[in-house]
mmCIF file of C-alpha atoms in Angstrom:
data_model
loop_
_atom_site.group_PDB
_atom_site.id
_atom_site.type_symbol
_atom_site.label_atom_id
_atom_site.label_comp_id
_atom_site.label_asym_id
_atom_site.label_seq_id
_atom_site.Cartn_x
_atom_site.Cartn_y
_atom_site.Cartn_z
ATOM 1 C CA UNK A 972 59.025 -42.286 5.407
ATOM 2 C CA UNK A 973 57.974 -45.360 3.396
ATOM 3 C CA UNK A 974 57.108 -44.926 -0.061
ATOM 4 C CA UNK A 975 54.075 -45.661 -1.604
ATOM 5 C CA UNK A 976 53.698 -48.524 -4.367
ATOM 6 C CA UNK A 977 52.862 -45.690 -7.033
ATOM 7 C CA UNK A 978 56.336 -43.799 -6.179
ATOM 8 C CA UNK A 979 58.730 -46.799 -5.479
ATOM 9 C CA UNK A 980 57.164 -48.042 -9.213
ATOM 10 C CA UNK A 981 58.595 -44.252 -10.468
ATOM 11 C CA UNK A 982 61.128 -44.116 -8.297
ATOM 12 C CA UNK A 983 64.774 -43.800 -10.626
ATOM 13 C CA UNK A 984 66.184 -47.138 -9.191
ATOM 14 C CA UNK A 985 63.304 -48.939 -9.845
ATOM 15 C CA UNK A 986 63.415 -51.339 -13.461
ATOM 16 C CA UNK A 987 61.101 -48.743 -14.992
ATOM 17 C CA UNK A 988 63.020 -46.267 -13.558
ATOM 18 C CA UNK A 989 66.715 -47.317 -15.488
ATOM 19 C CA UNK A 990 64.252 -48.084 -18.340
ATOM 20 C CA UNK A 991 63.029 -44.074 -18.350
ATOM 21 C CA UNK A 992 66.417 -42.709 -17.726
ATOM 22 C CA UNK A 993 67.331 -44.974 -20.810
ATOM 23 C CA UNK A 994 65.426 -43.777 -23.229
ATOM 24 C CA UNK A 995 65.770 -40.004 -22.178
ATOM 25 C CA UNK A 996 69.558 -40.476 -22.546
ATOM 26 C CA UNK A 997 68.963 -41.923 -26.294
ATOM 27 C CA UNK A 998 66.868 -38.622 -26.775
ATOM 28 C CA UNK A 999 65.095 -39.879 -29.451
ATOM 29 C CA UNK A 1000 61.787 -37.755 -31.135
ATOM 30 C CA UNK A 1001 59.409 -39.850 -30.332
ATOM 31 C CA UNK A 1002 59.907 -39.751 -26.704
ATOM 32 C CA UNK A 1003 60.643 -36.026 -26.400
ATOM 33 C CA UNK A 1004 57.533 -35.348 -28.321
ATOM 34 C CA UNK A 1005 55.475 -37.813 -26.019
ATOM 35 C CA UNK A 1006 57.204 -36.380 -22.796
ATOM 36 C CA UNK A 1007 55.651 -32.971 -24.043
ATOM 37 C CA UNK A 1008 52.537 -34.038 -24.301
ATOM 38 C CA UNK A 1009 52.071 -35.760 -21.032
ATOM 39 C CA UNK A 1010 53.508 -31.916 -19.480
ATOM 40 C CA UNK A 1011 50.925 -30.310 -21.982
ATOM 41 C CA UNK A 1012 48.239 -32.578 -20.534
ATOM 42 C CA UNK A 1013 49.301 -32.450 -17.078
ATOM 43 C CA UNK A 1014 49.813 -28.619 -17.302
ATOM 44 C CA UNK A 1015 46.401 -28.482 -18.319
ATOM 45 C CA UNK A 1016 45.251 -30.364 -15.458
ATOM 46 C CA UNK A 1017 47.252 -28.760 -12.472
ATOM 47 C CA UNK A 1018 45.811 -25.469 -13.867
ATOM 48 C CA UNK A 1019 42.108 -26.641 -13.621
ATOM 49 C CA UNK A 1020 42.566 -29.159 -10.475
ATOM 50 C CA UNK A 1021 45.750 -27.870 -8.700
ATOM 51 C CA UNK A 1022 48.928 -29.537 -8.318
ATOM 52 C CA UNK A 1023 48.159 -31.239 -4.988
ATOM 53 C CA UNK A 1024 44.593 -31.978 -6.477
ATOM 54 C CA UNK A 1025 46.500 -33.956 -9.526
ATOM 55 C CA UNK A 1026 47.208 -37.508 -9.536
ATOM 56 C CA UNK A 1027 49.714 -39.429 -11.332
ATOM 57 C CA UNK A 1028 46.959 -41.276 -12.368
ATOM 58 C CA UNK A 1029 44.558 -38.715 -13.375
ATOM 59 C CA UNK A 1030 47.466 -37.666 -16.089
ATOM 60 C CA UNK A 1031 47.312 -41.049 -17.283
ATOM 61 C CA UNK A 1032 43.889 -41.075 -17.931
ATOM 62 C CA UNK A 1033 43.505 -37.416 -19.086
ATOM 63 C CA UNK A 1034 45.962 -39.172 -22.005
ATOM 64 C CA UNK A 1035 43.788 -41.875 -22.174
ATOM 65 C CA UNK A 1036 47.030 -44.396 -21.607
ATOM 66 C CA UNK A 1037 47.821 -47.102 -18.199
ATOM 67 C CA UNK A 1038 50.099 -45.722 -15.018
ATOM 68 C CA UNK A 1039 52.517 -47.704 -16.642
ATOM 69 C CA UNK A 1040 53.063 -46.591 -19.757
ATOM 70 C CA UNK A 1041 53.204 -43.619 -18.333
ATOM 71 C CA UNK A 1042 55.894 -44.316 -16.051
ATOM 72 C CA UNK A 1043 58.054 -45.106 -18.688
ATOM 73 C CA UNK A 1044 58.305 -41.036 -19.412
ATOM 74 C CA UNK A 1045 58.131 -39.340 -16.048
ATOM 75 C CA UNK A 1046 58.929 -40.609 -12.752
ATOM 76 C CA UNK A 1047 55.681 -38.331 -10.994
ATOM 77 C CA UNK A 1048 53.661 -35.667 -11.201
ATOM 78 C CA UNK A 1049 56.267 -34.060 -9.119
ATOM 79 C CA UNK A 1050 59.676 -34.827 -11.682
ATOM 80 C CA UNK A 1051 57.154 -33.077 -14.508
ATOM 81 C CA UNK A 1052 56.334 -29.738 -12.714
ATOM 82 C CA UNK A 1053 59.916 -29.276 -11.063
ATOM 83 C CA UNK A 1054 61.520 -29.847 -14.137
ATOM 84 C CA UNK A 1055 59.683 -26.968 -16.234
ATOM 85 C CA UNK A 1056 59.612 -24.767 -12.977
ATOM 86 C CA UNK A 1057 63.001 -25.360 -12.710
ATOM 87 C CA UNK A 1058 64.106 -24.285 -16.143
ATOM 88 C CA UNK A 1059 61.972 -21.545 -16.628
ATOM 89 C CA UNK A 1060 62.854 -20.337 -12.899
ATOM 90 C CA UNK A 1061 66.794 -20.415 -13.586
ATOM 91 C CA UNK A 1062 66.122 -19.249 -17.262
ATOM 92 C CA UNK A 1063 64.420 -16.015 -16.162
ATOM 93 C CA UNK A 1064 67.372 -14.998 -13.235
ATOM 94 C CA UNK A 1065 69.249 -15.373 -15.934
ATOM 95 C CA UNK A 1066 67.783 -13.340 -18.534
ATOM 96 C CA UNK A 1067 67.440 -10.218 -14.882
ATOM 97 C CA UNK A 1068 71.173 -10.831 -14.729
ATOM 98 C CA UNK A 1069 71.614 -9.991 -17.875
ATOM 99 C CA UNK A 1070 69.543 -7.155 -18.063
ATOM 100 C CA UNK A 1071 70.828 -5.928 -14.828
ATOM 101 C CA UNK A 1072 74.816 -5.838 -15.940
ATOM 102 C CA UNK A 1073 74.000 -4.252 -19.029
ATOM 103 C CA UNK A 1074 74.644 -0.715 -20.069
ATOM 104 C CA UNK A 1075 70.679 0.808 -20.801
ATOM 105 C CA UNK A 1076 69.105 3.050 -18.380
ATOM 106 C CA UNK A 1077 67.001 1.909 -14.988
ATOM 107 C CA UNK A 1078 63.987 2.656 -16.809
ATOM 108 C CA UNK A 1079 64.900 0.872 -19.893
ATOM 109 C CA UNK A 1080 65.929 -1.842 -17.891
ATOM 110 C CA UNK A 1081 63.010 -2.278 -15.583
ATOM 111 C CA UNK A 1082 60.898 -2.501 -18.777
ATOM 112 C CA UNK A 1083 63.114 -5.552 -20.348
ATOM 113 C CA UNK A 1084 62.478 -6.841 -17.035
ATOM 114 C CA UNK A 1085 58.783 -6.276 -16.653
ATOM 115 C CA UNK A 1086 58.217 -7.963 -20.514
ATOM 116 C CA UNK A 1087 60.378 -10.565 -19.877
ATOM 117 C CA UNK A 1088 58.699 -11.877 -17.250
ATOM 118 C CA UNK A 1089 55.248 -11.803 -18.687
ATOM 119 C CA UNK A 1090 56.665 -13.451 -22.172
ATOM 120 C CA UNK A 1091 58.303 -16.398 -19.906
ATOM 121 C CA UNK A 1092 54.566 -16.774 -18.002
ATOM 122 C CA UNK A 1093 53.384 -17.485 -21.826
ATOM 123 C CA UNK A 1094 56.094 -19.546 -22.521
ATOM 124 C CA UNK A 1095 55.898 -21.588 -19.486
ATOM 125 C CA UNK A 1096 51.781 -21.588 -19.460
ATOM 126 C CA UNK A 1097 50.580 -22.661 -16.714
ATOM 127 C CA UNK A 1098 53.615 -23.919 -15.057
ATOM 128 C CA UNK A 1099 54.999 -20.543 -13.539
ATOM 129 C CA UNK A 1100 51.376 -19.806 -12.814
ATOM 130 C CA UNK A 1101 50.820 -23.081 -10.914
ATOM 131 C CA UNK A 1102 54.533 -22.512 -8.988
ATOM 132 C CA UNK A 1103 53.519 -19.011 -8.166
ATOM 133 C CA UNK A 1104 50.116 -20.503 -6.465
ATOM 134 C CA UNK A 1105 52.062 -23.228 -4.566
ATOM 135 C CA UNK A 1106 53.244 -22.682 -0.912
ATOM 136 C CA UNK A 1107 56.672 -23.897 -1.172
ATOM 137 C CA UNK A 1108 56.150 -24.798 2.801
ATOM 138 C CA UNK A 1109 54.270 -27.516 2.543
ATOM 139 C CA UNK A 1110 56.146 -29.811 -0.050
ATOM 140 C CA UNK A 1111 57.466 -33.348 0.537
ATOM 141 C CA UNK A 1112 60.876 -33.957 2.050
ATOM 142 C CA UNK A 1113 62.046 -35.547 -1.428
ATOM 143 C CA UNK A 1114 61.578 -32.529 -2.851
ATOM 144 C CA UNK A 1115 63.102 -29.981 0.123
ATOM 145 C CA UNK A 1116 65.831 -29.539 -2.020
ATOM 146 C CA UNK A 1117 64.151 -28.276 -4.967
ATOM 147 C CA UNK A 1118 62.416 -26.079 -2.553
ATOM 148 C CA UNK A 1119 65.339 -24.500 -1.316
ATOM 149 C CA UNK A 1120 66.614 -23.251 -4.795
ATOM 150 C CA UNK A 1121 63.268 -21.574 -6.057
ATOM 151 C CA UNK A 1122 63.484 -19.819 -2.876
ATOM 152 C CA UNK A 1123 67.240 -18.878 -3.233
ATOM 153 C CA UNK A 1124 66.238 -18.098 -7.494
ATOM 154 C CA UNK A 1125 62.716 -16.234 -6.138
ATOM 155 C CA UNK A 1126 65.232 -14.383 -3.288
ATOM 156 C CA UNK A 1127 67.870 -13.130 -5.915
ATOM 157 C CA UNK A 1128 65.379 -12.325 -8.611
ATOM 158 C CA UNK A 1129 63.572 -9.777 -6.310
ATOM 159 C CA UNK A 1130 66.690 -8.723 -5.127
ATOM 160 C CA UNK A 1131 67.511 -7.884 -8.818
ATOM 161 C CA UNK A 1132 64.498 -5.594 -9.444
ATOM 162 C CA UNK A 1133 65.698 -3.973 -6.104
ATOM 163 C CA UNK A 1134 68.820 -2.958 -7.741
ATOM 164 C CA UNK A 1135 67.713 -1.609 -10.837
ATOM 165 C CA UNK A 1136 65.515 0.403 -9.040
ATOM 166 C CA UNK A 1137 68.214 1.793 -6.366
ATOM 167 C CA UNK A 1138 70.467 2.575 -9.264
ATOM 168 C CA UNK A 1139 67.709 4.510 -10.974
ATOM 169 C CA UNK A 1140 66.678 6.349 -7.914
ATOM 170 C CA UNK A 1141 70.470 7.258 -7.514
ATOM 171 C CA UNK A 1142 71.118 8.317 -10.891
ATOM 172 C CA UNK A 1143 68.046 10.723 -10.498
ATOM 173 C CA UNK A 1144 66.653 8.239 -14.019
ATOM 174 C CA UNK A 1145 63.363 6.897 -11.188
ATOM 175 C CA UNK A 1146 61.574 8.716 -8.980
ATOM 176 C CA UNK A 1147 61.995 7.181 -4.612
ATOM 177 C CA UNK A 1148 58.148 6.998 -4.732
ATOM 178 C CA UNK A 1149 58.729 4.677 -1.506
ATOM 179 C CA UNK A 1150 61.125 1.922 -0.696
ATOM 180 C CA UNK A 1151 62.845 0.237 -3.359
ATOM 181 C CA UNK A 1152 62.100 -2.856 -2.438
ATOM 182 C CA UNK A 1153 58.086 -2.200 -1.979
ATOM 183 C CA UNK A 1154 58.483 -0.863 -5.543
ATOM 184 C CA UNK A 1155 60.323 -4.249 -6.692
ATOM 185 C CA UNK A 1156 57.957 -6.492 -5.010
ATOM 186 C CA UNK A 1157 55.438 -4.510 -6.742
ATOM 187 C CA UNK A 1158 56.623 -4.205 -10.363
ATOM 188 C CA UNK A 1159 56.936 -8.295 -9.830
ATOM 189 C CA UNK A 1160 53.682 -8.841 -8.408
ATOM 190 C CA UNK A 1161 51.804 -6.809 -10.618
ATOM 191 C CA UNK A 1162 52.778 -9.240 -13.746
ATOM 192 C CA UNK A 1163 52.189 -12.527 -11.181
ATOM 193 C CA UNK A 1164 48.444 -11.269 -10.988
ATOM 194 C CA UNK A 1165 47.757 -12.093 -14.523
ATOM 195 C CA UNK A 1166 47.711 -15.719 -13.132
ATOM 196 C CA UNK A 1167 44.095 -14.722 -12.106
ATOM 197 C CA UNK A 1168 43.008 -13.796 -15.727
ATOM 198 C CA UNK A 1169 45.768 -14.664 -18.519
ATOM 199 C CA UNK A 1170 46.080 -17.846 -20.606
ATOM 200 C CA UNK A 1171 47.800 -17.242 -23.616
ATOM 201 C CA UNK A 1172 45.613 -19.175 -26.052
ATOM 202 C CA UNK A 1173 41.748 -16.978 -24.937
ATOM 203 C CA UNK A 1174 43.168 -13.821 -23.647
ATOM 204 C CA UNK A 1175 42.504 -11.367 -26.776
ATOM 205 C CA UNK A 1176 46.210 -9.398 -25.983
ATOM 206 C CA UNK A 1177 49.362 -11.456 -26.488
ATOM 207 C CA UNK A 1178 51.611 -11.397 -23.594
ATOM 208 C CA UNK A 1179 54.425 -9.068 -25.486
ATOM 209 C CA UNK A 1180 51.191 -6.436 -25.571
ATOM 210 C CA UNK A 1181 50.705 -6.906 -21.735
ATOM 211 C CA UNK A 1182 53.571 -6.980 -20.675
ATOM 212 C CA UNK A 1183 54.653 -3.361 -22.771
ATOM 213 C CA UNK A 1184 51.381 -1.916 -20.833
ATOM 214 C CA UNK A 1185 52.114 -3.386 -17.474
ATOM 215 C CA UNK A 1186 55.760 -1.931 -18.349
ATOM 216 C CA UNK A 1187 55.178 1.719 -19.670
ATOM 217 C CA UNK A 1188 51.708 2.006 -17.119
ATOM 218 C CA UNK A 1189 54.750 2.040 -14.045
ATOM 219 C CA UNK A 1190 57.498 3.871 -15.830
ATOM 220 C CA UNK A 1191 55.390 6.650 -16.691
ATOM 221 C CA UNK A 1192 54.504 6.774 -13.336
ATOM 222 C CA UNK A 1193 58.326 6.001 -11.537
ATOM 223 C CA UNK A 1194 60.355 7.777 -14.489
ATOM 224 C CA UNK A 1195 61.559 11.559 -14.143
ATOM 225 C CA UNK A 1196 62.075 11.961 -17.754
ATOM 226 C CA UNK A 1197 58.401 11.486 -19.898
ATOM 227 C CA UNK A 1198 60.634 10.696 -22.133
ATOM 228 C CA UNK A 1199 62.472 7.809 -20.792
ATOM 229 C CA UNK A 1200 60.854 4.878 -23.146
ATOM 230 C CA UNK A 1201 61.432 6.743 -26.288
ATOM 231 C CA UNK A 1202 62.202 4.509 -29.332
ATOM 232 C CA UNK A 1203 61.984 1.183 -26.681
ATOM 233 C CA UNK A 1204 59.733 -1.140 -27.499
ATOM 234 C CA UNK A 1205 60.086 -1.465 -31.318
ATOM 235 C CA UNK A 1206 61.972 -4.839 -30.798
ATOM 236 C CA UNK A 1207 59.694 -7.871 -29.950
ATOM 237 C CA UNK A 1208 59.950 -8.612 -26.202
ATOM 238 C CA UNK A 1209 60.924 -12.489 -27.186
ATOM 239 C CA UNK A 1210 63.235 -11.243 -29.348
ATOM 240 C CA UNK A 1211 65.066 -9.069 -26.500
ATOM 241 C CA UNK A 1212 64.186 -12.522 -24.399
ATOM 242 C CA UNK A 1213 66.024 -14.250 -26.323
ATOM 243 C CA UNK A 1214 68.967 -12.043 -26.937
ATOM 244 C CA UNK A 1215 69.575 -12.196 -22.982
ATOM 245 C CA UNK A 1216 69.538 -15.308 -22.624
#
């Protein structure tokens, strides 16, 4: 498929292309604090316009600057969202792996889970929000590879919830109110919603606060014990974050 003049100008082996790569390895300030705000700006715009509905150039001029200066920081509009998807994506199976092979209870560790998730949706603003609106089927070919790992990183994430919640229901900790993996899908599902109504700078309630409701609401309702959250909670959900990471 030929390229178009906009992508071959972005494209890595292109001058401005060893010129970018460049000056990201020499990692100075200046350009790691411009690179974040041309993803704060385009961020902004994929929420309001969508990411198909955002142009290269419509970044540029939402930062009042050429295409070419921008070029010189980010290869396309594409390079920008897969690299924070990316990150935040593998940073988050991380943090359920972690979770998952330590030594709490299911309960305990379906609410680390549930908080996580919502505190890396704030962290990530709007990028996970964007990703989760996205129908990985219809991306370019350049980018089938990135494709195929958010679906393998979605796939074992999921998969992850599933098994806390089998282990719960077999330790007799989490009531088999139906399939495990309906639950899972669920739990998951339940904090991807607040794509419809959370942004982390308006929304009165923090994420850590909505993501401790969203996470006690379905424990009290899953856990045998009424007990089972006792005394969890008093550590910030970053902090826990954080710790797991």
């Amino acid at each position: 498929m030929k390229k178009s003049t906009e992508e071959q100008v972005g494209s890595a082996s292109s001058g401005m292309g060893r010129r970018r790569a460049a000056a990201k390895d020499d990692g100075t300030a200046a350009y790691a604090e411009r690179r974040a705000e041309i993803k704060a700006a385009a961020a902004d715009l994929f929420k309001k316009e969508g990411f198909r509905g955002t142009s290269i150039g419509r970044i540029a001029q939402a930062l009042g600057i050429d295409r070419a200066t921008l070029y010189y920081y980010v290869g396309s509009k594409e390079e920008l969202f897969d690299d924070v998807v990316s990150g935040a994506v593998r940073a988050n199976v991380q943090v359920a792996e972690a979770i998952l092979k330590g030594a709490a209870p299911a309960p305990e560790k379906i609410f680390t889970l549930i908080t996580s998730l919502m505190d890396s949706y704030a962290e990530h603003y709007p990028f996970l929000y964007v990703f989760i609106q996205e129908n990985l089927g219809h991306v370019g070919e350049r980018r089938s590879d990135w494709s195929r790992e958010m679906r393998a990183l979605n796939k074992r994430y999921e998969d992850i919830a599933v098994q806390m919640i089998e282990a719960g229901v077999a330790d007799g900790t989490i009531r088999a109110v139906g399939e495990p993996w309906v639950m899972a899908y669920g739990l998951i599902g339940m904090v991807g919603w607040t794509n419809r109504w959370f942004n982390p700078d308006q929304t009165p309630t923090d994420a850590a606060a909505v993501g401790m409701t969203f996470a006690r609401m379905l424990i009290s309702g899953i856990a045998v014990a009424p007990d089972a959250l006792d005394g969890v909670g008093a550590v910030s959900s970053n902090d826990r974050r954080n710790d797991l990471r």
